[in-house]
Coordinates of C-alpha atoms in Angstrom, one line a residue:
X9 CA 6.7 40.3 -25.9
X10 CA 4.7 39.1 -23.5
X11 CA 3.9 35.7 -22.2
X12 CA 0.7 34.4 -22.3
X13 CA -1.1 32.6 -19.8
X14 CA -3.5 30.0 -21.4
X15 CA -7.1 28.2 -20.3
X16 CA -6.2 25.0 -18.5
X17 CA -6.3 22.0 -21.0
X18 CA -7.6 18.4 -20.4
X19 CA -3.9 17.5 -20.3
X20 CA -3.0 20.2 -17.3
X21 CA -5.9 18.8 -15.6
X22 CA -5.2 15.4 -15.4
X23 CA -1.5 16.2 -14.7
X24 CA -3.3 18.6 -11.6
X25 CA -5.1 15.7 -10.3
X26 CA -1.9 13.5 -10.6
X27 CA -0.5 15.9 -8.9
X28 CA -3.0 16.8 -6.1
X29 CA -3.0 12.8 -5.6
X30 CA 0.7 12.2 -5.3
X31 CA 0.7 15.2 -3.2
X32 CA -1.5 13.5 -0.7
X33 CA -0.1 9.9 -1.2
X34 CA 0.8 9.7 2.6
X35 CA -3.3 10.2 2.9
X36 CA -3.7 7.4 0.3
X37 CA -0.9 4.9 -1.1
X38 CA 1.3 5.0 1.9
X39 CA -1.5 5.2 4.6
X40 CA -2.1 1.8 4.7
X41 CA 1.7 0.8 5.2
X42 CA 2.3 3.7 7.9
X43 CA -0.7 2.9 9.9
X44 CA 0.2 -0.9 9.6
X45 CA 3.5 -0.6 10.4
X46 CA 4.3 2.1 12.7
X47 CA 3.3 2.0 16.4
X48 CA -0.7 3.7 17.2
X49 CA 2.2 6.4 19.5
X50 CA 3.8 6.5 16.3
X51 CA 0.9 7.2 13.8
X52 CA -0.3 9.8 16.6
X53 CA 3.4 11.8 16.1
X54 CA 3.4 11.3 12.6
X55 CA 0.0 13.6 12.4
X56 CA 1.4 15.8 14.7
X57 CA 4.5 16.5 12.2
X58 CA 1.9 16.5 9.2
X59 CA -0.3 19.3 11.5
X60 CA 3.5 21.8 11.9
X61 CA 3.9 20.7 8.1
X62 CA 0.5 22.3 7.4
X63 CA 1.5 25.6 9.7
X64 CA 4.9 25.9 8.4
X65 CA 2.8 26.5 5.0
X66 CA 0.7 28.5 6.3
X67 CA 2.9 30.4 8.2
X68 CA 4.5 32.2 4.8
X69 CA 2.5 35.1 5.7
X70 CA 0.7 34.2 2.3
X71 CA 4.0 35.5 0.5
X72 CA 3.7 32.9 -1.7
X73 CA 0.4 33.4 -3.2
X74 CA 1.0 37.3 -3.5
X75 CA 4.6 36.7 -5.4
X76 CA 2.5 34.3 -7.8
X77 CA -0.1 36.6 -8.5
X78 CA 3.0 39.5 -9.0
X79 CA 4.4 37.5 -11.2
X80 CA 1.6 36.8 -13.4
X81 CA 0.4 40.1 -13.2
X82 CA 4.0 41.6 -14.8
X83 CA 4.3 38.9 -17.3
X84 CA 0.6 39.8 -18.4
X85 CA 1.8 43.0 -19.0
X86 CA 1.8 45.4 -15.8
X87 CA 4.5 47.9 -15.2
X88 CA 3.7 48.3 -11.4
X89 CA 2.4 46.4 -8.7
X90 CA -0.8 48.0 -6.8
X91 CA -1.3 47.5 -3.2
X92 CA -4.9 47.5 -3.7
X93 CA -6.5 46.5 -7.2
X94 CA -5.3 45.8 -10.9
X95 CA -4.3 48.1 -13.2
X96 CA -5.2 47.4 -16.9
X97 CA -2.2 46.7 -18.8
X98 CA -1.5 48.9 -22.0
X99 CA 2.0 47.4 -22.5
X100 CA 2.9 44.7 -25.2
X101 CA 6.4 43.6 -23.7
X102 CA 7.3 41.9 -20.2
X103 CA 8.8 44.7 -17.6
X104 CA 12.0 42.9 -16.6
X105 CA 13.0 44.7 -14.5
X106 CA 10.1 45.1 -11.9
X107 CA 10.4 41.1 -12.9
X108 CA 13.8 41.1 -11.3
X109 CA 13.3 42.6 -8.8
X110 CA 10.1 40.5 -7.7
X111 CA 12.5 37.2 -8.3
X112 CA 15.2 38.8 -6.0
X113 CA 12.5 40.2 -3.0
X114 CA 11.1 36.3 -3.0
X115 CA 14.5 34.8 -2.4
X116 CA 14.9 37.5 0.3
X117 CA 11.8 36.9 2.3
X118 CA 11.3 33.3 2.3
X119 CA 15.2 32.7 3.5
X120 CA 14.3 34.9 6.3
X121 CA 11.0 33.4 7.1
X122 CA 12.8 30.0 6.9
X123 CA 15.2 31.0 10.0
X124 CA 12.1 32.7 12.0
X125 CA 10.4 29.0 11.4
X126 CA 13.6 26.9 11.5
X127 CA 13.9 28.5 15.4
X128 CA 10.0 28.8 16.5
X129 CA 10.3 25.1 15.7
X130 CA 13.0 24.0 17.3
X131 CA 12.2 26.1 20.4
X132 CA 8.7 26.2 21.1
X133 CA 7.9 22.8 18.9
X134 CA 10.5 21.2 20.6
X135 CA 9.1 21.9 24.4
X136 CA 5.4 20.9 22.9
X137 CA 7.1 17.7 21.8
X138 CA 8.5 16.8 24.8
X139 CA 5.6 17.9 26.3
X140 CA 3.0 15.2 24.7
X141 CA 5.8 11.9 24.3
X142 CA 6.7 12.1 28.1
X143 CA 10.4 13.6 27.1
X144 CA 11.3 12.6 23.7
X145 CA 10.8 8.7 25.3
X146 CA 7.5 7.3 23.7
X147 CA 9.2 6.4 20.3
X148 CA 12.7 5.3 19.7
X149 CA 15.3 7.6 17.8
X150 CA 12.5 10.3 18.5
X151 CA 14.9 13.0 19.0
X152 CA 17.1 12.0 15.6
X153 CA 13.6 12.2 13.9
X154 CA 12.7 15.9 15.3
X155 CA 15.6 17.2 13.9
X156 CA 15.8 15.7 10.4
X157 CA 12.0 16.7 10.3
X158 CA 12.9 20.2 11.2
X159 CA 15.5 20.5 8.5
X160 CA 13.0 19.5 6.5
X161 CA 11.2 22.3 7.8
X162 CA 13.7 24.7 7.2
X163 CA 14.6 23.8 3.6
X164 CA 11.0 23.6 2.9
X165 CA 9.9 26.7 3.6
X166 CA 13.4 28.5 2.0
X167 CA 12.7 27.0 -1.7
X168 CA 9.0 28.1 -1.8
X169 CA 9.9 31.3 -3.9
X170 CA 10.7 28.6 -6.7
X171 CA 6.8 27.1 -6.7
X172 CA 5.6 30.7 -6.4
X173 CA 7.5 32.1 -9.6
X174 CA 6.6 29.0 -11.5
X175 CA 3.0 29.1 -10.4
X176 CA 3.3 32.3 -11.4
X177 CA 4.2 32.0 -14.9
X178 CA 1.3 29.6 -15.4
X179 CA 3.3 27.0 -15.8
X180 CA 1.0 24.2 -14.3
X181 CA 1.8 21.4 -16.6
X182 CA 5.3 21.7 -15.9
X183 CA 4.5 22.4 -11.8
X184 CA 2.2 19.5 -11.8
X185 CA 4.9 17.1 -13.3
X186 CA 7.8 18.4 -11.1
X187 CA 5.5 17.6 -7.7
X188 CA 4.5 13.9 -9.4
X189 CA 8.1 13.3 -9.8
X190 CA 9.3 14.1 -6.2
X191 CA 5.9 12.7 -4.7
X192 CA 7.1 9.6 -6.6
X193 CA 10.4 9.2 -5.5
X194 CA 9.0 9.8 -1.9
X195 CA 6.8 7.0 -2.4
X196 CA 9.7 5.3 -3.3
X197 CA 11.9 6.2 -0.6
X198 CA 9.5 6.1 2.0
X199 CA 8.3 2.5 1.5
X200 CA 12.4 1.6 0.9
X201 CA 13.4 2.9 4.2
X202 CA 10.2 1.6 5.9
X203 CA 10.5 -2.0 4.7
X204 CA 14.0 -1.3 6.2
X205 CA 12.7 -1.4 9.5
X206 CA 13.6 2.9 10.2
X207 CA 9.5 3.2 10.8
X208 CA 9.1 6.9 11.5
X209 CA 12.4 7.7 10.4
X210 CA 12.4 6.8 7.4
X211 CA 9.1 8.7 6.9
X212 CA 10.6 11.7 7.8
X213 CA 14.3 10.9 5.4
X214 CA 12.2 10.4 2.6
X215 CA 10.5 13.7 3.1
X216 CA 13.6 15.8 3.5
X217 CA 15.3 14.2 0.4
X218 CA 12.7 13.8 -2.4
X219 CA 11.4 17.4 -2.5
X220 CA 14.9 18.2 -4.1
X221 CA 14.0 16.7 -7.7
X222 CA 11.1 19.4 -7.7
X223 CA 13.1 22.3 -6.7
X224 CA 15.5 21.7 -9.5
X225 CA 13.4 21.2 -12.0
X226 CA 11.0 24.4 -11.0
X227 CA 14.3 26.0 -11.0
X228 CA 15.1 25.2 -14.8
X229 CA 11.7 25.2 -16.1
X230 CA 11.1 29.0 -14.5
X231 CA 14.6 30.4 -15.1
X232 CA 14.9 29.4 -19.3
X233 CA 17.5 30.7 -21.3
X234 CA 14.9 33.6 -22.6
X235 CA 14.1 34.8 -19.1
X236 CA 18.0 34.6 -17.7
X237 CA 18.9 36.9 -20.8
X238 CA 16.2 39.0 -20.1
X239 CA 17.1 39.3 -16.1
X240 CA 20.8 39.4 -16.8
X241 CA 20.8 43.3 -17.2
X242 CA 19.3 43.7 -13.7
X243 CA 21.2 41.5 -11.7
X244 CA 22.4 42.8 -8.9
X245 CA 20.9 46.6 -9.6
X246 CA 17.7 45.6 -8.6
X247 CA 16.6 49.5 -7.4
X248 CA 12.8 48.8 -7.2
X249 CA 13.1 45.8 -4.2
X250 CA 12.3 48.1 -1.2
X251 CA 9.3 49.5 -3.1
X252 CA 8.5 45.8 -4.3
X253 CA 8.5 44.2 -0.7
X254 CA 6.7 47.1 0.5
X255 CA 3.7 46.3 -2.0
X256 CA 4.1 42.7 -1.7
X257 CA 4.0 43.3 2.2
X258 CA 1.2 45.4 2.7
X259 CA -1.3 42.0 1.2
X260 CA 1.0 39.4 2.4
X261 CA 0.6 40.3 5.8
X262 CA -3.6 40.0 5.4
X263 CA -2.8 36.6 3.5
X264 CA -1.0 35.6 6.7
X265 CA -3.3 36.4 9.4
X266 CA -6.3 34.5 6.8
X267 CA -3.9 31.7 6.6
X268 CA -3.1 31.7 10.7
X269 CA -7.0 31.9 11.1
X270 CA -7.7 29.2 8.2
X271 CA -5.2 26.9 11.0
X272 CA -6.8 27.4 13.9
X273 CA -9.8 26.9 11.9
X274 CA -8.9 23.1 10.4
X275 CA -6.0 22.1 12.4
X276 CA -4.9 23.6 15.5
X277 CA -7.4 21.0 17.4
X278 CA -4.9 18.1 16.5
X279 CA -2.8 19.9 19.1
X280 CA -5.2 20.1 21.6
X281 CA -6.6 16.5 21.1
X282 CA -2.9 15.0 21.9
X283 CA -3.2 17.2 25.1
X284 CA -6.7 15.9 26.4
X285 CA -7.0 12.6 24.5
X286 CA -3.4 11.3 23.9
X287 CA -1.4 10.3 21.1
X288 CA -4.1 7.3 19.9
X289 CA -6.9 9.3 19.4
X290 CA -4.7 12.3 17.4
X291 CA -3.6 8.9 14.9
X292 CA -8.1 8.2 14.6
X293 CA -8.4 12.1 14.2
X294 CA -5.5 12.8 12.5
X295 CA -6.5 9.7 10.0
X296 CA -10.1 11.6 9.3
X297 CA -8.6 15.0 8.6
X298 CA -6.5 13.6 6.1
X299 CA -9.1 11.4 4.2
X300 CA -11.7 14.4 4.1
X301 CA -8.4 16.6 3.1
X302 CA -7.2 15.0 0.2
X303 CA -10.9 14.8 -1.3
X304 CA -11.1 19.0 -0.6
X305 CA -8.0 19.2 -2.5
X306 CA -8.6 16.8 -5.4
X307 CA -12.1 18.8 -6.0
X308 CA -10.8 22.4 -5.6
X309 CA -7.7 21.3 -8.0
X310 CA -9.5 23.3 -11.4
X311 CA -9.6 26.5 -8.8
X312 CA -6.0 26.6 -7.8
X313 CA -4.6 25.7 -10.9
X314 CA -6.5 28.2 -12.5
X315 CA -5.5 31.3 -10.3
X316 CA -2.8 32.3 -12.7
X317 CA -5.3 32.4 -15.5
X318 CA -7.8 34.5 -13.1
X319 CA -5.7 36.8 -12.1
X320 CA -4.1 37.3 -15.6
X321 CA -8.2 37.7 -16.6
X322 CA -8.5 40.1 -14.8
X323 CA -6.1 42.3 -15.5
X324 CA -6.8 42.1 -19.5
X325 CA -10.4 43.3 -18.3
X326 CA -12.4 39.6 -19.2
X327 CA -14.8 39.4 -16.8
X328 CA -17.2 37.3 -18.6
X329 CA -15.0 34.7 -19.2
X330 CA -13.7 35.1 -15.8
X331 CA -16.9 33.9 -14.4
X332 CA -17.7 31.3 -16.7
X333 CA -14.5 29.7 -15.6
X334 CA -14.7 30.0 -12.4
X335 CA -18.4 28.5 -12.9
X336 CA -16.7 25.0 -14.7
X337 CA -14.0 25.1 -12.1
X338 CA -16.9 24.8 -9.2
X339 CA -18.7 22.2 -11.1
X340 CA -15.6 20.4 -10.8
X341 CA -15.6 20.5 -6.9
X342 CA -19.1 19.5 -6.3
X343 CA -19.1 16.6 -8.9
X344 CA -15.8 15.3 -7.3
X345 CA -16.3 15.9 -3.6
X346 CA -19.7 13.9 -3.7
X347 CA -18.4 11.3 -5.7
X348 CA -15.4 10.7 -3.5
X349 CA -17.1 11.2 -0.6
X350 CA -19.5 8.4 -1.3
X351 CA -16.5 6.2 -1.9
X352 CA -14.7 6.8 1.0
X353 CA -17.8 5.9 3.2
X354 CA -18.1 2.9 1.6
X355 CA -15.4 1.6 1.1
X356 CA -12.3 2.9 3.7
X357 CA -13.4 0.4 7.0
X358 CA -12.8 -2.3 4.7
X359 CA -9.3 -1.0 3.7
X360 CA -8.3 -0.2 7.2
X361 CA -9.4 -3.8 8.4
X362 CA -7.6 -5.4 5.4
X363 CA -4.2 -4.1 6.2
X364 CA -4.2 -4.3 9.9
X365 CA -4.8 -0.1 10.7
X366 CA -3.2 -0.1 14.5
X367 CA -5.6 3.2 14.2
X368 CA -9.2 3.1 14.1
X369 CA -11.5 5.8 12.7
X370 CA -13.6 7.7 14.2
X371 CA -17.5 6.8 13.8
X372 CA -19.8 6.5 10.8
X373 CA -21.9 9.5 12.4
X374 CA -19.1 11.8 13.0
X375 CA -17.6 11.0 9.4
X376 CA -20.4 12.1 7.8
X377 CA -21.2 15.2 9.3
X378 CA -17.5 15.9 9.1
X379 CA -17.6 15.5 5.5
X380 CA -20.7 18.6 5.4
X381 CA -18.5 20.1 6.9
X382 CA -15.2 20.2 4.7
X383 CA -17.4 20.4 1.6
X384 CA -18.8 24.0 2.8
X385 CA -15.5 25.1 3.7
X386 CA -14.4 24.1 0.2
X387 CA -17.0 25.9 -1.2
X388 CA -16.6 29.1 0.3
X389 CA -12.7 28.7 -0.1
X390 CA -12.8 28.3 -3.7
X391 CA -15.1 31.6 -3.8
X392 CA -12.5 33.4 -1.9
X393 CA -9.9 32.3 -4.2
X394 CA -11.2 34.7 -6.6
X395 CA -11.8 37.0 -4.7
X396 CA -7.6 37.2 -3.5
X397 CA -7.2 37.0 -7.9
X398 CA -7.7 41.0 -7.5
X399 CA -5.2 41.2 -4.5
X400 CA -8.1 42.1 -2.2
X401 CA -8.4 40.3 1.2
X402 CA -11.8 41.6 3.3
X403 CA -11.8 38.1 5.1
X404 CA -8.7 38.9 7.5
X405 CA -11.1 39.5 10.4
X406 CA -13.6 36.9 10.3
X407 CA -10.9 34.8 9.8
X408 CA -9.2 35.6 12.9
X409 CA -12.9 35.8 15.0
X410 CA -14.0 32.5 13.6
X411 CA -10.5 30.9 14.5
X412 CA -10.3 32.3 17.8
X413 CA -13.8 31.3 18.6
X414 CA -13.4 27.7 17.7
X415 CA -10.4 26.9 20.0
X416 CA -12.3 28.2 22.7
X417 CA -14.8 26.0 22.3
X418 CA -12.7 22.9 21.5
X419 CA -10.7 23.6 24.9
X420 CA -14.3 24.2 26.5
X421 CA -15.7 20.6 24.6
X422 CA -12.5 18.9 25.8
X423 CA -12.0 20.5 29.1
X424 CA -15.6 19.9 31.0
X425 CA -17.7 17.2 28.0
X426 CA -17.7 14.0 26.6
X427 CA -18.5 14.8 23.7
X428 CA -14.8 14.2 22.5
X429 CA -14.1 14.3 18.5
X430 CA -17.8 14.6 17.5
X431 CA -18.0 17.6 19.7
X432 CA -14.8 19.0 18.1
X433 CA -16.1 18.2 14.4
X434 CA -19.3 20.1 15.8
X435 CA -18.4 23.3 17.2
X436 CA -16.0 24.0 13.7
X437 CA -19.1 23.0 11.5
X438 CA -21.6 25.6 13.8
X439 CA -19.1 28.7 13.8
X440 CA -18.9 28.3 9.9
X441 CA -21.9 28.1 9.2
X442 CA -23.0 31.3 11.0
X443 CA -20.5 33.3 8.3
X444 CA -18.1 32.3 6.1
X445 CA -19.7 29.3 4.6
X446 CA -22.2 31.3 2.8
X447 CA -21.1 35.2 3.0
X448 CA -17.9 34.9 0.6
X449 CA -19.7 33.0 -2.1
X450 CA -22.7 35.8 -1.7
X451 CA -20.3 38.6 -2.1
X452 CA -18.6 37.4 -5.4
X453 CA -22.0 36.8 -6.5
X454 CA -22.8 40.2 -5.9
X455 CA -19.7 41.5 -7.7
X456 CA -20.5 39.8 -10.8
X457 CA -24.6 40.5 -10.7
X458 CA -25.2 36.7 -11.0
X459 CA -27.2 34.2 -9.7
X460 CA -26.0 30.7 -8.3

């Protein structure tokens, strides 16, 4: 029989904002104690370890996302995965055995993707490091704190296959209520150890230990006692996996280069603005990315949670309701990104000045035309999301171009202007503008013959 994959309820939305919110707590609860309590050389570091966090994410090659879709697409019905397209399922029972061996390929990738970042972080992170904190000797305990963060790293990247299979599922009340427990206990942890007097250290324990409540309780929650008997017959005689990772392969690898050129994009200037402006201005910059962050991910929340439930739409053929979902899920964004943008404009100075920020932020002038910015890379981002709900990826390219492009200008900005932040802020706004913001919501326009 197969399992269904349900419209998102008022319930699953409110635990996804939860979610999305704890998620970003470091951006909102724990911000004010961090930047009051660590060091300005300290904040600086600390967005520096949040900026490999985001890579590390990136860098799964967009195996995650793929595995998801997989996943939903077999428990929806399909008895074989397509490098290209969606086939319309026929069948009326879950095939467990292309099901195995799609749980088995995503423990084998992402272990081996662990040790490829586990090393690249330790070798090439390490001599950037050292690089920017003159040897490891800016902050104290400095070098203890690189490596628990790059376990962290390593066990990070490793347990991803369990969000992916329970994303895939569509379980996103249960996903959303195993990230608010862990983000929770971090909380916890984080301002234990911090009023402890560890300072970055404990930042970077309580980041290594929490996420464990949420891998063992994806683990349960995915794996129930219907789904082990079902997999028990194909344990270990899992003939499909080569066939498997070549499919899942063939889009991952698109997924990845999007995901490298989405980084270089959003975040790879942090790097370059510890190089040129040091460690104070990466905290102001660092501190404005995040802000303008967590409001993108609060508004697109409706739009991730509800790739499941795309890409299951799509492969039972509803296409009107596919778009009228969609449609309520970009309401969403624009109604929440405006309204939290607005409040974040008026009100964050005043929060920063009552808790003592050792970090300023940058400018009223660049804030604002940062937050245009964010809000049309949203956009288009939630219109490729369904595009990637039928496996195909045609932005691999403009990706990489418009990536490329933008650190050449930042080093150019940084190298031989003053413009400094604003002309970082400006050059990523420009190059966006000239594509991507507006060709990926034109072409699923297109696709569907509707109007905005």
């Amino acid at each position: 029989m197969l399992f269904k994959i349900g419209r998102i309820s008022n319930r699953d939305l409110i635990l996804g904002y939860l979610a999305q919110f704890l998620s970003m707590a470091n951006g909102l609860i724990l911000l004010p104690f961090i930047l009051g309590m660590l060091t300005a050389d300290e904040v600086g570091i600390y967005y520096i370890f949040l900026t490999i966090g985001s890579l590390v994410v990136l860098s799964d090659f967009g195996f995650s996302g793929q595995i998801s879709r997989s996943v939903s697409y077999v428990l929806s019905g399909a008895d074989s995965l397509q490098k290209e397209g969606i086939e319309i399922s026929k069948s009326n029972s879950i095939n467990f055995s292309l099901l195995s061996s799609l749980v088995s390929s995503a423990k084998y990738i992402f272990f081996r993707l662990a040790i490829l970042i586990f090393f690249l972080v330790g070798t090439f992170g390490t001599l950037y490091l050292y690089y920017v904190t003159d040897g490891l000797s800016s902050v104290s305990n400095l070098t203890l704190i690189w490596l628990v963060f790059s376990v962290g790293v390593f066990l990070n990247v490793y347990y991803t296959y369990l969000s992916s299979l329970l994303h895939g599922k569509g379980m996103v009340t249960k996903s959303n209520l195993s990230v608010i427990y862990s983000k929770a206990l971090n909380i916890v942890l984080t301002m234990i150890f911090l009023f402890a007097g560890l300072r970055l250290l404990g930042v970077v324990l309580a980041n290594l230990i929490s996420p464990f409540l949420s891998r063992y309780l994806a683990n349960s929650w995915f794996f129930t006692e219907d789904f082990r008997k079902g997999l028990r017959d194909y344990r270990g005689k899992n003939l499909r996996n080569a066939e498997v990772l070549e499919i899942l392969w063939y889009n991952s690898r698109k997924f990845g280069l999007v995901a490298l050129g989405s980084f270089t994009i959003n975040k790879f200037s942090v790097f370059l603005v510890a190089i040129y402006l040091g460690l104070s201005e990466v905290g102001a910059y660092g501190l404005m990315l995040q802000v303008y962050g967590v409001l993108a991910t609060v508004g697109s929340v409706l739009v991730t949670m509800s790739l499941p439930r795309f890409s299951s739409l799509r492969v039972q053929g509803e296409k009107d309701l596919l778009i009228r979902e969609f449609a309520l899920s970009s309401t969403f964004y624009y109604l929440t990104y405006f309204i939290g943008a607005i409040l974040l404009m008026t009100f964050l100075y005043d929060i920063l000045d009552y808790f003592g920020s050792n970090v300023s932020i940058p400018s009223v002038e660049i804030m604002i035309l940062f937050g245009v910015v964010v809000f049309l890379e949203g956009n288009h981002t939630n219109f490729a999301t369904l595009i990637v709900s039928s496996t195909k990826v045609p932005f691999v390219k403009s990706a990489l171009i418009a990536g490329s492009i933008i650190v050449l200008l930042d080093v150019f900005v940084l190298e031989f202007t003053s413009l400094g932040l604003f002309g970082l802020v400006l050059v990523q706004g420009s190059v966006q503008l000239v594509y991507a913001n507006w060709k990926w919501p034109k072409v699923v326009l297109n696709e569907f013959g509707i109007s905005v």
